[in-house]
Coordinates of C-alpha atoms in Angstrom, one line a residue:
M135 CA 0.1 -0.1 -0.1
K136 CA 2.9 2.5 1.1
F137 CA 4.5 1.6 -2.3
R138 CA 1.8 2.3 -4.6
M139 CA 1.4 5.3 -2.5
I140 CA 4.7 6.7 -3.5
S141 CA 4.5 5.6 -7.3
R142 CA 1.4 7.5 -7.6
A143 CA 2.9 10.4 -6.0
L144 CA 6.3 10.2 -7.8
P145 CA 4.9 11.7 -11.1
V146 CA 3.2 14.6 -9.2
C147 CA 6.7 15.2 -7.9
L148 CA 8.8 15.0 -10.7
L149 CA 6.3 17.4 -12.4
G150 CA 6.1 19.8 -9.3
C151 CA 9.7 19.8 -9.1
G152 CA 10.8 20.3 -12.5
M153 CA 12.3 17.7 -13.2
V154 CA 10.6 16.0 -16.3
Y155 CA 12.6 15.8 -19.2
A156 CA 11.6 16.1 -22.9
K157 CA 12.9 13.3 -24.9
P158 CA 14.9 14.7 -27.4
V159 CA 14.6 13.2 -31.4
R160 CA 17.6 12.5 -33.6
K161 CA 17.2 13.1 -37.5
G162 CA 20.0 12.4 -39.5
A163 CA 23.4 14.4 -38.1
V164 CA 21.4 16.4 -35.6
E165 CA 20.0 15.7 -32.3
A166 CA 17.3 18.2 -31.2
E167 CA 15.1 18.9 -28.3
L168 CA 13.5 21.7 -26.2
V169 CA 15.3 22.3 -23.0
P170 CA 14.0 25.1 -20.3
A171 CA 16.1 27.6 -18.2
V172 CA 13.6 27.0 -15.3
T173 CA 11.6 24.6 -13.3
S174 CA 8.5 26.2 -13.3
V175 CA 6.2 28.4 -15.1
Q176 CA 4.8 31.3 -13.4
P177 CA 1.4 33.5 -14.5
G178 CA 2.4 36.1 -16.8
R179 CA 5.8 35.9 -16.1
L180 CA 8.2 35.5 -19.2
F181 CA 11.0 32.9 -19.1
D182 CA 13.5 31.3 -21.9
V183 CA 13.8 28.1 -23.6
A184 CA 16.3 27.2 -26.0
L185 CA 16.0 24.9 -28.9
R186 CA 19.3 22.6 -28.3
L187 CA 21.2 21.2 -31.7
A188 CA 23.9 18.6 -30.9
H189 CA 25.8 18.3 -34.5
D190 CA 27.8 15.2 -35.2
P191 CA 31.7 15.8 -36.1
H192 CA 31.9 18.0 -39.3
W193 CA 28.2 18.4 -39.3
H194 CA 26.5 21.7 -39.2
T195 CA 23.3 23.8 -39.5
Y196 CA 22.8 27.6 -40.6
W197 CA 22.4 31.3 -39.2
I198 CA 19.2 33.2 -39.9
N199 CA 21.3 34.7 -43.1
S200 CA 22.6 31.1 -44.3
G201 CA 24.6 31.7 -47.3
T202 CA 24.2 28.9 -49.6
G203 CA 21.7 26.8 -47.1
Y204 CA 18.8 28.0 -45.4
P205 CA 18.0 28.9 -41.5
T206 CA 16.4 26.7 -38.9
T207 CA 13.0 27.4 -38.4
I208 CA 10.4 27.0 -35.4
K209 CA 6.6 26.9 -35.3
W210 CA 4.9 26.8 -32.0
T211 CA 1.7 25.5 -31.0
L212 CA 1.2 27.0 -28.1
P213 CA -1.7 26.7 -25.1
P214 CA -4.4 29.8 -25.8
G215 CA -3.3 33.1 -24.5
W216 CA 0.8 32.1 -24.8
Q217 CA 2.8 34.2 -27.0
A218 CA 6.5 33.6 -28.3
G219 CA 9.3 35.7 -29.6
A220 CA 11.7 35.3 -32.4
I221 CA 14.7 33.2 -32.4
Q222 CA 17.4 34.7 -30.6
W223 CA 20.5 33.6 -32.6
P224 CA 24.0 33.3 -30.7
V225 CA 27.1 34.7 -33.1
P226 CA 27.6 32.6 -36.0
H227 CA 30.9 31.8 -37.7
V228 CA 32.1 31.4 -41.4
L229 CA 31.5 28.0 -42.5
I230 CA 34.1 26.0 -45.2
D231 CA 33.9 22.9 -46.9
A232 CA 36.4 20.6 -47.0
G233 CA 37.9 22.5 -50.5
G234 CA 38.0 25.7 -48.6
T235 CA 35.5 27.5 -49.8
I236 CA 33.2 29.5 -47.8
T237 CA 29.5 27.9 -47.8
G238 CA 27.7 30.2 -45.4
N239 CA 27.2 31.2 -41.6
G240 CA 26.2 28.9 -39.2
Y241 CA 26.8 26.2 -35.9
D242 CA 28.5 23.1 -35.1
G243 CA 29.0 21.0 -32.4
E244 CA 26.1 22.3 -29.7
V245 CA 24.1 25.1 -30.1
F246 CA 21.2 26.7 -28.2
L247 CA 18.7 29.2 -30.0
F248 CA 17.0 30.7 -27.5
I249 CA 13.2 31.9 -27.5
T250 CA 11.1 34.1 -24.5
L251 CA 7.8 32.6 -24.2
T252 CA 5.3 34.7 -22.6
P253 CA 2.4 32.5 -20.7
P254 CA -1.3 34.5 -20.0
A255 CA -1.7 35.8 -16.5
T256 CA -4.5 33.3 -16.1
L257 CA -2.6 30.3 -15.0
Q258 CA -3.6 28.3 -12.3
P259 CA -0.8 27.1 -9.9
G260 CA -0.7 23.1 -9.9
E261 CA -1.8 22.9 -13.5
S262 CA 1.1 21.8 -15.8
V263 CA 1.4 23.1 -19.8
T264 CA 2.9 21.2 -22.5
L265 CA 4.6 23.6 -25.2
K266 CA 4.9 22.1 -29.0
A267 CA 7.2 23.0 -31.8
A268 CA 7.5 21.8 -35.1
V269 CA 11.1 22.7 -35.9
E270 CA 13.1 22.4 -39.5
W271 CA 16.7 22.6 -40.1
L272 CA 19.5 22.0 -43.1
M273 CA 22.1 19.8 -41.9
C274 CA 25.1 19.7 -44.2
Q275 CA 28.7 18.3 -44.3
E276 CA 29.8 17.4 -47.9
V277 CA 25.9 17.1 -48.8
C278 CA 23.0 18.4 -47.4
M279 CA 19.9 16.9 -46.0
P280 CA 16.7 18.6 -44.3
G281 CA 15.7 17.3 -40.9
E282 CA 12.7 18.0 -39.1
A283 CA 11.6 17.0 -35.6
A284 CA 8.3 17.5 -33.9
L285 CA 9.2 18.5 -30.1
E286 CA 7.3 18.7 -26.5
L287 CA 7.9 19.9 -23.7
T288 CA 6.2 19.8 -20.4
L289 CA 6.6 22.1 -17.3
P290 CA 4.5 22.7 -14.4
V291 CA 2.8 26.0 -13.0
D292 CA 3.6 27.4 -9.7
G293 CA 3.0 30.7 -7.8
G294 CA 6.5 30.4 -6.0
P295 CA 9.6 32.2 -7.8
P296 CA 11.2 30.2 -10.2
A297 CA 14.3 27.9 -9.8
P298 CA 16.9 27.3 -12.2
H299 CA 16.8 23.8 -14.0
P300 CA 19.1 21.3 -12.2
R301 CA 20.1 19.8 -15.7
W302 CA 20.2 22.9 -18.5
G303 CA 19.7 26.2 -16.1
A304 CA 23.4 26.9 -15.7
K305 CA 24.2 25.8 -19.2
L306 CA 21.7 27.8 -20.8
A307 CA 23.0 31.0 -18.4
A308 CA 26.5 30.7 -19.9
A309 CA 24.8 29.9 -23.5
Q310 CA 23.4 33.3 -23.2
G311 CA 26.6 34.9 -23.2
Q312 CA 27.0 33.5 -26.8
L313 CA 24.3 36.2 -28.2
P314 CA 25.3 39.5 -29.6
H315 CA 26.0 42.2 -27.1
A316 CA 24.6 45.8 -26.9
P317 CA 27.7 47.8 -28.4
D318 CA 28.0 49.3 -25.0
G319 CA 31.1 52.3 -25.4
W320 CA 31.6 51.4 -29.2
Q321 CA 30.9 54.1 -31.7
L322 CA 29.9 52.7 -35.0
A323 CA 29.0 54.8 -38.0
A324 CA 28.3 53.5 -41.9
T325 CA 28.4 54.8 -45.4
R326 CA 26.7 53.0 -48.2
A327 CA 28.6 53.2 -51.8
A328 CA 27.1 51.3 -55.0
K329 CA 29.1 48.3 -54.6
S330 CA 30.4 48.4 -50.6
V331 CA 29.4 49.8 -47.3
T332 CA 32.1 51.6 -45.1
L333 CA 31.4 50.3 -41.4
T334 CA 34.0 52.4 -39.0
A335 CA 34.0 50.9 -35.5
R336 CA 35.9 52.4 -32.6
P337 CA 36.5 49.9 -29.6
P338 CA 36.0 51.1 -25.6
A339 CA 38.7 52.7 -24.4
G340 CA 41.0 50.1 -22.6
T341 CA 40.5 47.3 -25.6
T342 CA 42.9 46.3 -27.8
F343 CA 42.2 45.0 -31.1
A344 CA 43.6 43.7 -34.7
P345 CA 42.5 44.0 -37.8
G346 CA 42.3 40.0 -38.4
D347 CA 40.2 39.8 -35.1
F348 CA 36.6 41.0 -36.7
H349 CA 34.0 39.5 -39.0
F350 CA 30.7 40.8 -39.9
F351 CA 28.0 39.0 -40.6
S352 CA 24.9 40.9 -42.2
D353 CA 21.6 39.3 -41.0
D354 CA 19.4 41.0 -44.0
G355 CA 21.3 39.6 -47.0
L356 CA 22.9 43.1 -47.8
I357 CA 26.6 42.1 -47.2
A358 CA 27.9 39.4 -49.5
Y359 CA 28.7 36.1 -47.1
D360 CA 31.6 34.8 -49.2
K361 CA 34.1 37.6 -50.0
P362 CA 36.5 39.2 -48.6
Q363 CA 36.2 42.0 -46.0
P364 CA 39.4 44.6 -46.0
V365 CA 39.8 45.9 -42.4
S366 CA 42.4 49.1 -41.9
E367 CA 43.2 50.5 -38.6
Q368 CA 43.3 54.2 -38.7
A369 CA 43.8 56.5 -35.6
G370 CA 42.3 54.1 -33.1
A371 CA 39.0 53.1 -35.6
F372 CA 38.9 49.6 -37.6
V373 CA 37.4 50.9 -41.1
F374 CA 35.8 47.7 -42.7
T375 CA 34.8 47.9 -46.7
L376 CA 31.8 45.1 -47.0
P377 CA 31.0 43.9 -50.3
V378 CA 27.5 44.4 -51.4
D379 CA 25.6 41.2 -52.2
D380 CA 24.5 41.6 -55.9
V381 CA 20.9 40.0 -55.0
G382 CA 21.1 42.1 -51.5
P383 CA 18.2 44.4 -50.6
K384 CA 18.4 47.5 -52.9
D385 CA 16.4 50.1 -50.4
A386 CA 18.6 49.2 -47.4
G387 CA 18.7 52.4 -45.6
R388 CA 20.7 50.8 -42.6
L389 CA 23.3 48.5 -41.7
S390 CA 22.2 45.4 -39.5
G391 CA 23.8 42.6 -38.5
V392 CA 26.5 41.6 -36.0
L393 CA 30.5 42.1 -35.9
A394 CA 32.1 39.0 -34.3
L395 CA 35.0 39.4 -32.2
S396 CA 37.7 36.6 -31.9
K397 CA 38.9 37.9 -28.9
G398 CA 37.7 40.0 -25.4
D399 CA 35.2 39.7 -22.8
V400 CA 31.8 39.4 -25.6
P401 CA 31.6 37.0 -28.9
G402 CA 30.5 39.4 -30.9
I403 CA 28.1 43.3 -30.8
R404 CA 25.2 44.1 -32.4
V405 CA 25.2 46.3 -35.3
D406 CA 21.9 48.5 -36.5
V407 CA 23.2 52.0 -37.6
P408 CA 21.9 53.9 -40.7
F409 CA 23.7 55.1 -43.5
G410 CA 24.9 58.6 -42.8
A411 CA 26.9 60.8 -45.5
A412 CA 30.1 60.0 -46.2
A413 CA 32.6 61.7 -43.9
A414 CA 36.7 61.6 -44.0
T415 CA 37.6 58.3 -41.8
P416 CA 40.0 59.0 -39.2
G417 CA 43.9 60.3 -40.4
S418 CA 42.4 60.9 -43.6
V419 CA 43.4 64.1 -45.4
P420 CA 40.8 66.6 -46.5
P421 CA 40.6 68.0 -50.2
A422 CA 42.5 71.0 -50.4
A423 CA 40.9 74.2 -51.5
G424 CA 40.9 75.6 -54.9
T425 CA 39.8 72.2 -56.4
A426 CA 37.0 71.7 -59.2
A427 CA 34.7 70.2 -56.3
S428 CA 35.3 73.9 -54.6
N429 CA 35.5 76.6 -57.5
G430 CA 31.8 77.5 -57.4
L431 CA 29.8 78.5 -60.4
G432 CA 33.0 78.6 -62.5
G433 CA 34.0 75.1 -61.8
T434 CA 30.6 73.9 -62.3
L435 CA 30.0 75.6 -65.6
L436 CA 33.5 74.2 -66.6
L437 CA 32.2 70.6 -65.7
A438 CA 28.7 71.3 -67.5
F439 CA 30.2 72.4 -70.6
L440 CA 32.8 69.2 -70.8
G441 CA 29.9 66.6 -69.7
G442 CA 27.9 68.2 -72.6
L443 CA 30.7 67.6 -75.3
I444 CA 31.0 64.0 -74.0
L445 CA 27.1 63.7 -74.3
N446 CA 27.2 65.1 -78.0
L447 CA 29.8 62.7 -78.9
M448 CA 27.5 59.8 -77.8
P449 CA 26.5 57.3 -81.4
C450 CA 22.6 57.7 -80.3
V451 CA 23.1 61.2 -80.9
F452 CA 24.2 61.4 -84.4
P453 CA 20.8 60.8 -86.0
V454 CA 19.3 63.8 -84.4
L455 CA 22.0 65.9 -85.8
G456 CA 21.3 64.5 -89.3
I457 CA 17.7 65.4 -89.0
K458 CA 18.4 68.9 -87.1
I459 CA 20.8 69.5 -90.3
L460 CA 18.0 69.1 -92.4
G461 CA 15.6 70.9 -90.6
F462 CA 18.2 74.2 -91.0
V463 CA 18.5 73.3 -95.0
N464 CA 14.3 73.6 -95.0
Q465 CA 14.4 76.8 -93.6
A466 CA 16.5 78.3 -96.6
G467 CA 15.2 81.2 -97.8
A468 CA 12.5 81.7 -94.9
N469 CA 12.2 85.0 -92.5
R470 CA 15.5 85.6 -91.0
R471 CA 14.2 86.7 -88.0
K472 CA 12.4 83.6 -87.4
V473 CA 15.4 81.8 -88.4
T474 CA 17.5 83.7 -86.0
L475 CA 15.3 83.2 -83.0
H476 CA 14.9 79.5 -83.9
G477 CA 18.7 79.3 -84.1
L478 CA 19.1 81.2 -80.7
V479 CA 16.3 79.0 -78.8
F480 CA 18.1 76.0 -80.3
S481 CA 21.3 77.3 -78.8
L482 CA 19.6 78.0 -75.3
G483 CA 18.4 74.4 -75.1
V484 CA 22.0 72.9 -75.9
L485 CA 23.6 74.4 -73.1

């Protein structure tokens, strides 16, 4: 009798103590599961869960701007009144195949993709909730294969303060340190040209970096993922020349992404700055006075005159010249005043 009472109470204890674990699902070279940061849910109180992806050696999945592949996605099925935030992506790294070719941006080993969930305030302590998610990913080594899993996580509802999960709490707290940080102390500015974006980044005082310590990851596809990113150091700031992707967004008004750091206390900083007017970079020499750009009206008229000469030598203009000459011939014998006035108006139009 005592044994039956203990066995019946055991599931309740496990649930109330937050010891219910979701079963991981393995598909191909990746194991996936939902893991909680806390042992219980409180009514109306936000909390984090993570999608854990464990890759077999030499396999990888992709970041939000993947490159050649496509990113991992999560489609939630939640109880009424619940809300799920967007995926919080850790700082990625460049993926390179065995031949040395860059194939995209992503992750290998074990990675945690964080999601903040908001439960309704109407939850009742003593209940339990089951969270469901349909997850899809692309896993690649020498070849690529799609993967998918239907994942579940059950947690108890408790009126007391949340406690860190005994298995995942500390691990997820450490993994959150791999998320991009706010650019505290960094000075960032960006300008855009037709084929490139110039990012100027000045680190906080007291930090030491070298040009090889950075890589910029564009999260909207504006910057080409597979091209070099020349970096130079100028008077304590780092100037990046970022190549614009031919198929990137044409109307982007800001530079958005992550500046990954290979040294220092944080793995990378969040970059989200509007494009400004091109300014002299630190240590550059401003244009000398008296150049054509600053000569006022005289220089502008000279440039306009030269531009007009070039335009009138274009092949598409030649047929128009022939038509105009025929017009002059047809005016022979006409009223002299009319011909003169027509010529003046024509000359004014050319100028």
